GROMACS .gro file of C-alpha atoms in nm:
model
   87
    1ALA     CA    1   0.703   0.553   0.580
    2LYS     CA    2   1.019   0.553   0.775
    3THR     CA    3   0.941   0.586   1.140
    4VAL     CA    4   0.653   0.491   1.323
    5GLU     CA    5   0.531   0.843   1.340
    6GLN     CA    6   0.498   0.858   1.002
    7ARG     CA    7   0.342   0.509   0.967
    8LYS     CA    8   0.074   0.603   1.214
    9LYS     CA    9  -0.018   0.958   1.068
   10ALA     CA   10  -0.107   0.796   0.720
   11LEU     CA   11  -0.290   0.506   0.900
   12ALA     CA   12  -0.467   0.761   1.057
   13LYS     CA   13  -0.547   0.912   0.744
   14ILE     CA   14  -0.753   0.606   0.561
   15LEU     CA   15  -0.851   0.458   0.860
   16PRO     CA   16  -1.169   0.643   0.818
   17MET     CA   17  -1.249   0.522   0.481
   18GLN     CA   18  -1.151   0.154   0.532
   19ARG     CA   19  -1.372   0.184   0.781
   20GLN     CA   20  -1.637   0.295   0.603
   21ASP     CA   21  -1.578   0.071   0.311
   22PHE     CA   22  -1.618  -0.222   0.601
   23ILE     CA   23  -1.923  -0.066   0.682
   24GLY     CA   24  -2.076  -0.060   0.366
   25LEU     CA   25  -1.970  -0.419   0.304
   26TYR     CA   26  -2.121  -0.569   0.594
   27GLU     CA   27  -2.472  -0.363   0.514
   28ALA     CA   28  -2.429  -0.486   0.197
   29LEU     CA   29  -2.447  -0.888   0.247
   30GLY     CA   30  -2.645  -0.855   0.560
   31ASP     CA   31  -2.646  -1.165   0.749
   32LYS     CA   32  -2.412  -1.304   0.498
   33GLY     CA   33  -2.034  -1.445   0.539
   34VAL     CA   34  -1.767  -1.209   0.457
   35THR     CA   35  -1.436  -1.307   0.350
   36ILE     CA   36  -1.113  -1.040   0.415
   37ARG     CA   37  -0.844  -1.142   0.213
   38PHE     CA   38  -0.491  -0.928   0.293
   39LEU     CA   39  -0.326  -0.806  -0.084
   40ASP     CA   40  -0.253  -1.075  -0.301
   41PRO     CA   41   0.031  -0.960  -0.514
   42PRO     CA   42   0.374  -0.828  -0.449
   43LEU     CA   43   0.357  -0.460  -0.311
   44HIS     CA   44   0.613  -0.413  -0.629
   45GLU     CA   45   0.271  -0.466  -0.849
   46PHE     CA   46   0.133  -0.161  -0.715
   47VAL     CA   47   0.426   0.090  -0.787
   48PRO     CA   48   0.577   0.230  -1.076
   49HIS     CA   49   0.864   0.107  -1.264
   50ASP     CA   50   0.989   0.400  -1.509
   51ASP     CA   51   1.180   0.701  -1.419
   52GLU     CA   52   1.011   0.941  -1.550
   53SER     CA   53   0.664   0.839  -1.292
   54ILE     CA   54   0.899   0.743  -1.044
   55ARG     CA   55   1.012   1.132  -1.069
   56GLU     CA   56   0.682   1.234  -1.069
   57LEU     CA   57   0.578   1.054  -0.761
   58ALA     CA   58   0.883   1.107  -0.585
   59ASP     CA   59   0.764   1.497  -0.638
   60GLN     CA   60   0.414   1.420  -0.528
   61MET     CA   61   0.513   1.296  -0.239
   62GLY     CA   62   0.817   1.576  -0.173
   63ILE     CA   63   1.055   1.319  -0.176
   64LYS     CA   64   1.429   1.198  -0.360
   65PHE     CA   65   1.365   1.011  -0.695
   66GLU     CA   66   1.673   0.839  -0.597
   67GLU     CA   67   1.537   0.724  -0.260
   68LEU     CA   68   1.182   0.654  -0.356
   69LYS     CA   69   1.369   0.412  -0.675
   70GLU     CA   70   1.586   0.204  -0.393
   71THR     CA   71   1.273   0.160  -0.187
   72ILE     CA   72   1.053   0.038  -0.541
   73ALA     CA   73   1.405  -0.194  -0.610
   74GLY     CA   74   1.403  -0.278  -0.235
   75LEU     CA   75   1.009  -0.440  -0.271
   76HIS     CA   76   1.121  -0.658  -0.562
   77GLU     CA   77   1.131  -0.986  -0.396
   78PHE     CA   78   1.319  -1.297  -0.454
   79ASN     CA   79   1.023  -1.495  -0.389
   80PRO     CA   80   0.666  -1.318  -0.448
   81MET     CA   81   0.479  -1.656  -0.289
   82MET     CA   82   0.648  -1.488   0.066
   83GLY     CA   83   0.760  -1.193   0.081
   84HIS     CA   84   0.650  -0.864   0.154
   85ARG     CA   85   0.261  -0.956   0.160
   86GLY     CA   86  -0.010  -0.755   0.372
   87CYS     CA   87   0.287  -0.534   0.475
   0.00000   0.00000   0.00000
């Protein structure tokens, strides 16, 4: 998402699913402690790397191939121990 409104809309879609996941987790563990961790791997590990897969994803997202490829390139981190984690 490029704008705050787009981010809010996308997050609103996944919030009910995430909420149910957490409810299920807490119910399953009962009175035991729970530790929730942020994503550990860098974000670039979750996106396609070859042009064919990037093109396919861009088509699914309704955006230009070049735009998505540039965004993906921007996710590669100089220092993976810092970077974009948890964004």
